[in-house]
Structure formats: structure tokens, C-alpha cells
Short mmCIF file of N, CA and C in Angstrom, two decimals:
data_model
loop_
_atom_site.label_atom_id
_atom_site.label_comp_id
_atom_site.label_asym_id
_atom_site.label_seq_id
_atom_site.Cartn_x
_atom_site.Cartn_y
_atom_site.Cartn_z
N UNK A 1 -47.03 -6.56 33.37
CA UNK A 1 -46.16 -5.79 34.23
C UNK A 1 -45.11 -5.10 33.37
N UNK A 2 -44.99 -3.79 33.46
CA UNK A 2 -44.00 -3.02 32.72
C UNK A 2 -42.90 -2.57 33.67
N UNK A 3 -41.69 -2.82 33.27
CA UNK A 3 -40.57 -2.40 34.11
C UNK A 3 -40.22 -0.94 33.84
N UNK A 4 -40.20 -0.59 32.56
CA UNK A 4 -39.83 0.76 32.16
C UNK A 4 -41.00 1.38 31.41
N UNK A 5 -41.35 2.55 31.75
CA UNK A 5 -42.44 3.23 31.08
C UNK A 5 -41.86 4.20 30.05
N UNK A 6 -41.35 3.65 28.93
CA UNK A 6 -40.74 4.48 27.90
C UNK A 6 -41.35 4.16 26.55
N UNK A 7 -41.13 5.06 25.62
CA UNK A 7 -41.52 4.82 24.23
C UNK A 7 -40.28 4.91 23.37
N UNK A 8 -40.38 4.39 22.18
CA UNK A 8 -39.24 4.41 21.27
C UNK A 8 -39.35 5.53 20.26
N UNK A 9 -40.13 6.51 20.51
CA UNK A 9 -40.29 7.64 19.61
C UNK A 9 -39.30 8.73 20.02
N UNK A 10 -38.50 9.18 19.04
CA UNK A 10 -37.53 10.23 19.31
C UNK A 10 -38.16 11.58 19.02
N UNK A 11 -37.99 12.47 19.90
CA UNK A 11 -38.55 13.79 19.71
C UNK A 11 -37.51 14.78 19.18
N UNK A 12 -36.22 14.44 19.30
CA UNK A 12 -35.15 15.30 18.81
C UNK A 12 -34.16 14.45 18.02
N UNK A 13 -33.49 15.10 17.07
CA UNK A 13 -32.45 14.39 16.33
C UNK A 13 -31.16 14.45 17.15
N UNK A 14 -30.27 13.48 16.94
CA UNK A 14 -28.98 13.52 17.66
C UNK A 14 -28.20 14.78 17.30
N UNK A 15 -27.35 15.20 18.19
CA UNK A 15 -26.62 16.45 17.99
C UNK A 15 -25.64 16.39 16.82
N UNK A 16 -25.13 15.22 16.48
CA UNK A 16 -24.16 15.09 15.39
C UNK A 16 -24.85 15.06 14.03
N UNK A 17 -26.14 14.91 14.01
CA UNK A 17 -26.89 14.79 12.76
C UNK A 17 -26.75 16.04 11.89
N UNK A 18 -26.75 17.19 12.49
CA UNK A 18 -26.61 18.43 11.73
C UNK A 18 -25.24 18.54 11.08
N UNK A 19 -24.21 18.06 11.76
CA UNK A 19 -22.87 18.07 11.20
C UNK A 19 -22.79 17.15 9.99
N UNK A 20 -23.40 15.99 10.08
CA UNK A 20 -23.35 15.03 8.99
C UNK A 20 -24.14 15.51 7.77
N UNK A 21 -25.06 16.40 7.95
CA UNK A 21 -25.83 16.93 6.83
C UNK A 21 -25.20 18.17 6.22
N UNK A 22 -24.17 18.71 6.81
CA UNK A 22 -23.58 19.94 6.28
C UNK A 22 -22.71 19.63 5.06
N UNK A 23 -22.78 20.49 4.07
CA UNK A 23 -22.01 20.33 2.84
C UNK A 23 -20.52 20.50 3.09
N UNK A 24 -20.16 21.42 3.95
CA UNK A 24 -18.74 21.67 4.23
C UNK A 24 -18.07 20.45 4.85
N UNK A 25 -18.76 19.79 5.75
CA UNK A 25 -18.20 18.60 6.39
C UNK A 25 -18.02 17.47 5.37
N UNK A 26 -18.97 17.31 4.49
CA UNK A 26 -18.85 16.25 3.48
C UNK A 26 -17.70 16.55 2.51
N UNK A 27 -17.49 17.82 2.16
CA UNK A 27 -16.35 18.18 1.32
C UNK A 27 -15.04 17.91 2.05
N UNK A 28 -15.01 18.18 3.34
CA UNK A 28 -13.82 17.88 4.14
C UNK A 28 -13.53 16.38 4.11
N UNK A 29 -14.56 15.56 4.26
CA UNK A 29 -14.39 14.10 4.24
C UNK A 29 -13.89 13.64 2.88
N UNK A 30 -14.44 14.18 1.81
CA UNK A 30 -14.01 13.80 0.46
C UNK A 30 -12.55 14.17 0.23
N UNK A 31 -12.18 15.38 0.56
CA UNK A 31 -10.79 15.84 0.35
C UNK A 31 -9.83 15.04 1.22
N UNK A 32 -10.20 14.78 2.46
CA UNK A 32 -9.36 14.00 3.35
C UNK A 32 -9.17 12.58 2.81
N UNK A 33 -10.22 11.98 2.32
CA UNK A 33 -10.14 10.62 1.79
C UNK A 33 -9.23 10.56 0.56
N UNK A 34 -9.38 11.52 -0.34
CA UNK A 34 -8.53 11.56 -1.53
C UNK A 34 -7.07 11.78 -1.14
N UNK A 35 -6.83 12.67 -0.19
CA UNK A 35 -5.45 12.92 0.27
C UNK A 35 -4.85 11.67 0.91
N UNK A 36 -5.64 10.97 1.71
CA UNK A 36 -5.15 9.75 2.36
C UNK A 36 -4.83 8.67 1.34
N UNK A 37 -5.69 8.48 0.35
CA UNK A 37 -5.44 7.48 -0.68
C UNK A 37 -4.21 7.85 -1.52
N UNK A 38 -4.01 9.12 -1.78
CA UNK A 38 -2.83 9.57 -2.51
C UNK A 38 -1.56 9.30 -1.71
N UNK A 39 -1.60 9.59 -0.43
CA UNK A 39 -0.43 9.35 0.44
C UNK A 39 -0.09 7.86 0.51
N UNK A 40 -1.10 7.02 0.67
CA UNK A 40 -0.87 5.57 0.75
C UNK A 40 -0.30 5.05 -0.57
N UNK A 41 -0.83 5.54 -1.69
CA UNK A 41 -0.32 5.12 -2.99
C UNK A 41 1.14 5.55 -3.17
N UNK A 42 1.48 6.74 -2.74
CA UNK A 42 2.87 7.21 -2.84
C UNK A 42 3.80 6.36 -1.98
N UNK A 43 3.36 6.00 -0.79
CA UNK A 43 4.20 5.16 0.08
C UNK A 43 4.37 3.76 -0.50
N UNK A 44 3.31 3.19 -1.07
CA UNK A 44 3.43 1.88 -1.72
C UNK A 44 4.40 1.94 -2.90
N UNK A 45 4.33 3.03 -3.66
CA UNK A 45 5.26 3.20 -4.78
C UNK A 45 6.70 3.27 -4.28
N UNK A 46 6.93 3.99 -3.18
CA UNK A 46 8.29 4.08 -2.63
C UNK A 46 8.78 2.73 -2.16
N UNK A 47 7.93 1.97 -1.51
CA UNK A 47 8.34 0.64 -1.02
C UNK A 47 8.66 -0.28 -2.19
N UNK A 48 7.85 -0.23 -3.23
CA UNK A 48 8.08 -1.12 -4.37
C UNK A 48 9.26 -0.69 -5.23
N UNK A 49 9.72 0.54 -5.08
CA UNK A 49 10.87 0.97 -5.87
C UNK A 49 12.19 0.78 -5.13
N UNK A 50 12.16 0.30 -3.90
CA UNK A 50 13.40 0.05 -3.15
C UNK A 50 14.32 -0.93 -3.88
N UNK A 51 13.83 -2.09 -4.35
CA UNK A 51 14.74 -3.00 -5.07
C UNK A 51 15.34 -2.38 -6.32
N UNK A 52 14.54 -1.57 -7.04
CA UNK A 52 15.03 -0.93 -8.26
C UNK A 52 16.19 0.00 -7.94
N UNK A 53 16.04 0.79 -6.88
CA UNK A 53 17.10 1.73 -6.51
C UNK A 53 18.36 1.00 -6.01
N UNK A 54 18.16 -0.06 -5.27
CA UNK A 54 19.31 -0.83 -4.80
C UNK A 54 20.08 -1.47 -5.95
N UNK A 55 19.36 -2.01 -6.93
CA UNK A 55 20.01 -2.63 -8.08
C UNK A 55 20.78 -1.59 -8.89
N UNK A 56 20.23 -0.39 -8.99
CA UNK A 56 20.91 0.66 -9.73
C UNK A 56 22.16 1.13 -8.99
N UNK A 57 22.07 1.25 -7.66
CA UNK A 57 23.23 1.68 -6.87
C UNK A 57 24.36 0.67 -6.93
N UNK A 58 24.01 -0.62 -6.88
CA UNK A 58 25.04 -1.66 -6.90
C UNK A 58 25.58 -1.91 -8.31
N UNK A 59 24.91 -1.36 -9.32
CA UNK A 59 25.35 -1.55 -10.70
C UNK A 59 25.16 -2.99 -11.16
N UNK A 60 24.11 -3.63 -10.73
CA UNK A 60 23.87 -5.02 -11.08
C UNK A 60 23.46 -5.14 -12.55
N UNK A 61 23.87 -6.24 -13.16
CA UNK A 61 23.53 -6.47 -14.56
C UNK A 61 22.03 -6.72 -14.74
N UNK A 62 21.39 -7.23 -13.71
CA UNK A 62 19.97 -7.56 -13.80
C UNK A 62 19.09 -6.41 -13.30
N UNK A 63 19.56 -5.18 -13.42
CA UNK A 63 18.81 -4.02 -12.91
C UNK A 63 17.47 -3.86 -13.63
N UNK A 64 17.44 -4.10 -14.93
CA UNK A 64 16.17 -3.98 -15.66
C UNK A 64 15.20 -5.07 -15.24
N UNK A 65 15.71 -6.27 -15.00
CA UNK A 65 14.85 -7.35 -14.52
C UNK A 65 14.26 -6.99 -13.16
N UNK A 66 15.08 -6.46 -12.29
CA UNK A 66 14.61 -6.04 -10.96
C UNK A 66 13.57 -4.94 -11.09
N UNK A 67 13.80 -4.00 -12.02
CA UNK A 67 12.84 -2.92 -12.24
C UNK A 67 11.48 -3.48 -12.63
N UNK A 68 11.46 -4.36 -13.61
CA UNK A 68 10.17 -4.89 -14.08
C UNK A 68 9.52 -5.80 -13.05
N UNK A 69 10.31 -6.55 -12.31
CA UNK A 69 9.73 -7.37 -11.24
C UNK A 69 9.13 -6.48 -10.16
N UNK A 70 9.75 -5.35 -9.87
CA UNK A 70 9.22 -4.43 -8.87
C UNK A 70 7.91 -3.81 -9.33
N UNK A 71 7.87 -3.39 -10.59
CA UNK A 71 6.66 -2.77 -11.12
C UNK A 71 5.52 -3.78 -11.20
N UNK A 72 5.80 -4.96 -11.71
CA UNK A 72 4.75 -5.99 -11.80
C UNK A 72 4.38 -6.52 -10.43
N UNK A 73 5.26 -6.34 -9.46
CA UNK A 73 4.97 -6.74 -8.09
C UNK A 73 3.87 -5.92 -7.44
N UNK A 74 3.56 -4.76 -8.02
CA UNK A 74 2.41 -4.00 -7.53
C UNK A 74 1.12 -4.78 -7.73
N UNK A 75 1.05 -5.56 -8.80
CA UNK A 75 -0.16 -6.34 -9.08
C UNK A 75 -0.09 -7.74 -8.45
N UNK A 76 1.11 -8.35 -8.47
CA UNK A 76 1.25 -9.71 -7.94
C UNK A 76 2.49 -9.75 -7.06
N UNK A 77 2.30 -9.82 -5.76
CA UNK A 77 3.36 -9.65 -4.76
C UNK A 77 4.54 -10.61 -4.89
N UNK A 78 4.35 -11.87 -5.29
CA UNK A 78 5.53 -12.75 -5.39
C UNK A 78 6.60 -12.24 -6.35
N UNK A 79 6.21 -11.45 -7.35
CA UNK A 79 7.21 -10.90 -8.26
C UNK A 79 8.09 -9.89 -7.54
N UNK A 80 7.51 -9.14 -6.63
CA UNK A 80 8.31 -8.18 -5.85
C UNK A 80 9.29 -8.92 -4.95
N UNK A 81 8.85 -10.04 -4.39
CA UNK A 81 9.74 -10.85 -3.56
C UNK A 81 10.89 -11.40 -4.40
N UNK A 82 10.59 -11.81 -5.64
CA UNK A 82 11.66 -12.27 -6.54
C UNK A 82 12.65 -11.15 -6.85
N UNK A 83 12.17 -9.92 -6.96
CA UNK A 83 13.06 -8.79 -7.20
C UNK A 83 14.01 -8.60 -6.03
N UNK A 84 13.50 -8.74 -4.83
CA UNK A 84 14.35 -8.61 -3.63
C UNK A 84 15.37 -9.74 -3.59
N UNK A 85 14.94 -10.94 -3.91
CA UNK A 85 15.86 -12.09 -3.92
C UNK A 85 16.93 -11.90 -5.00
N UNK A 86 16.55 -11.33 -6.15
CA UNK A 86 17.52 -11.11 -7.23
C UNK A 86 18.60 -10.11 -6.81
N UNK A 87 18.26 -9.20 -5.91
CA UNK A 87 19.24 -8.22 -5.46
C UNK A 87 20.22 -8.83 -4.46
N UNK A 88 19.74 -9.61 -3.53
CA UNK A 88 20.61 -10.11 -2.46
C UNK A 88 21.41 -11.34 -2.86
N UNK A 89 21.13 -11.91 -4.04
CA UNK A 89 21.84 -13.10 -4.49
C UNK A 89 23.17 -12.70 -5.13
N UNK A 90 24.22 -13.40 -4.76
CA UNK A 90 25.53 -13.18 -5.38
C UNK A 90 25.57 -14.04 -6.64
N UNK A 91 25.35 -13.40 -7.79
CA UNK A 91 25.20 -14.15 -9.04
C UNK A 91 26.51 -14.76 -9.52
N UNK A 92 27.64 -14.21 -9.14
CA UNK A 92 28.92 -14.82 -9.52
C UNK A 92 29.07 -16.18 -8.84
N UNK A 93 28.70 -16.26 -7.58
CA UNK A 93 28.78 -17.55 -6.87
C UNK A 93 27.78 -18.54 -7.42
N UNK A 94 26.61 -18.05 -7.82
CA UNK A 94 25.60 -18.94 -8.40
C UNK A 94 26.11 -19.51 -9.73
N UNK A 95 26.74 -18.68 -10.56
CA UNK A 95 27.29 -19.16 -11.82
C UNK A 95 28.40 -20.16 -11.59
N UNK A 96 29.27 -19.90 -10.61
CA UNK A 96 30.32 -20.85 -10.29
C UNK A 96 29.73 -22.17 -9.80
N UNK A 97 28.68 -22.11 -9.03
CA UNK A 97 28.06 -23.33 -8.51
C UNK A 97 27.42 -24.11 -9.65
N UNK A 98 26.79 -23.42 -10.61
CA UNK A 98 26.15 -24.10 -11.72
C UNK A 98 27.21 -24.75 -12.62
N UNK A 99 28.31 -24.04 -12.86
CA UNK A 99 29.37 -24.58 -13.71
C UNK A 99 30.18 -25.65 -13.00
N UNK A 100 30.13 -25.69 -11.72
CA UNK A 100 30.85 -26.70 -10.97
C UNK A 100 32.27 -26.30 -10.63
N UNK A 101 32.62 -25.05 -10.87
CA UNK A 101 33.96 -24.58 -10.52
C UNK A 101 33.96 -24.04 -9.10
N UNK A 102 35.15 -23.97 -8.54
CA UNK A 102 35.25 -23.46 -7.16
C UNK A 102 36.19 -22.33 -7.09
#
């Protein structure tokens, strides 16, 4: 007993198939992908340079340390977190606490 009298043979290609085979569309996809990756990379660079700019604005003595932690944080994220912590820490109070003075 057959419920549906159909075959699985396609007699026509899907309408989008011609678009996917066109050279112009593939160039559009390539250019769009490269532009998107460039934009994402630029935004990641801006985010990772925030601690560096803050350290420079505040005139912190550890600005170079923050710079290198930010740059190396692109490869290993905990270093970027350490850069942020180095900026928000009041190092004078930390030195006083280590020395035991009040």
C-alpha cells in the first residue's frame, strides 16, 4: 500500500542554485567576510587597549606593565584581566599595607 505516489527525482534545480554558482556573488561573500573579520579584529584591539589608555591618562608608574599585559592578553585572557586589576588598584595603599604603616 502506497500513501504517496511520488518519486525522489528532481527535474529542476532550486531557484537559489544559480545565485550560488555566480562568480559575482562569491566575490561579494569573500569581500564581506574579509571586511567582517577586519572589523572584529579592530574592535578586539580597541577593547584590549582600554587598560593601556587608562594607565597613560592616570600617569601610573606601571603603564608599561599594563601595556604589555594588554598586548599579551590578546593571546591569553588572564593577562588582560591582570592589566585591568593593575589599573584599579591603589598601589600607594598596597605599599602601606605591605610595610605595615597606616
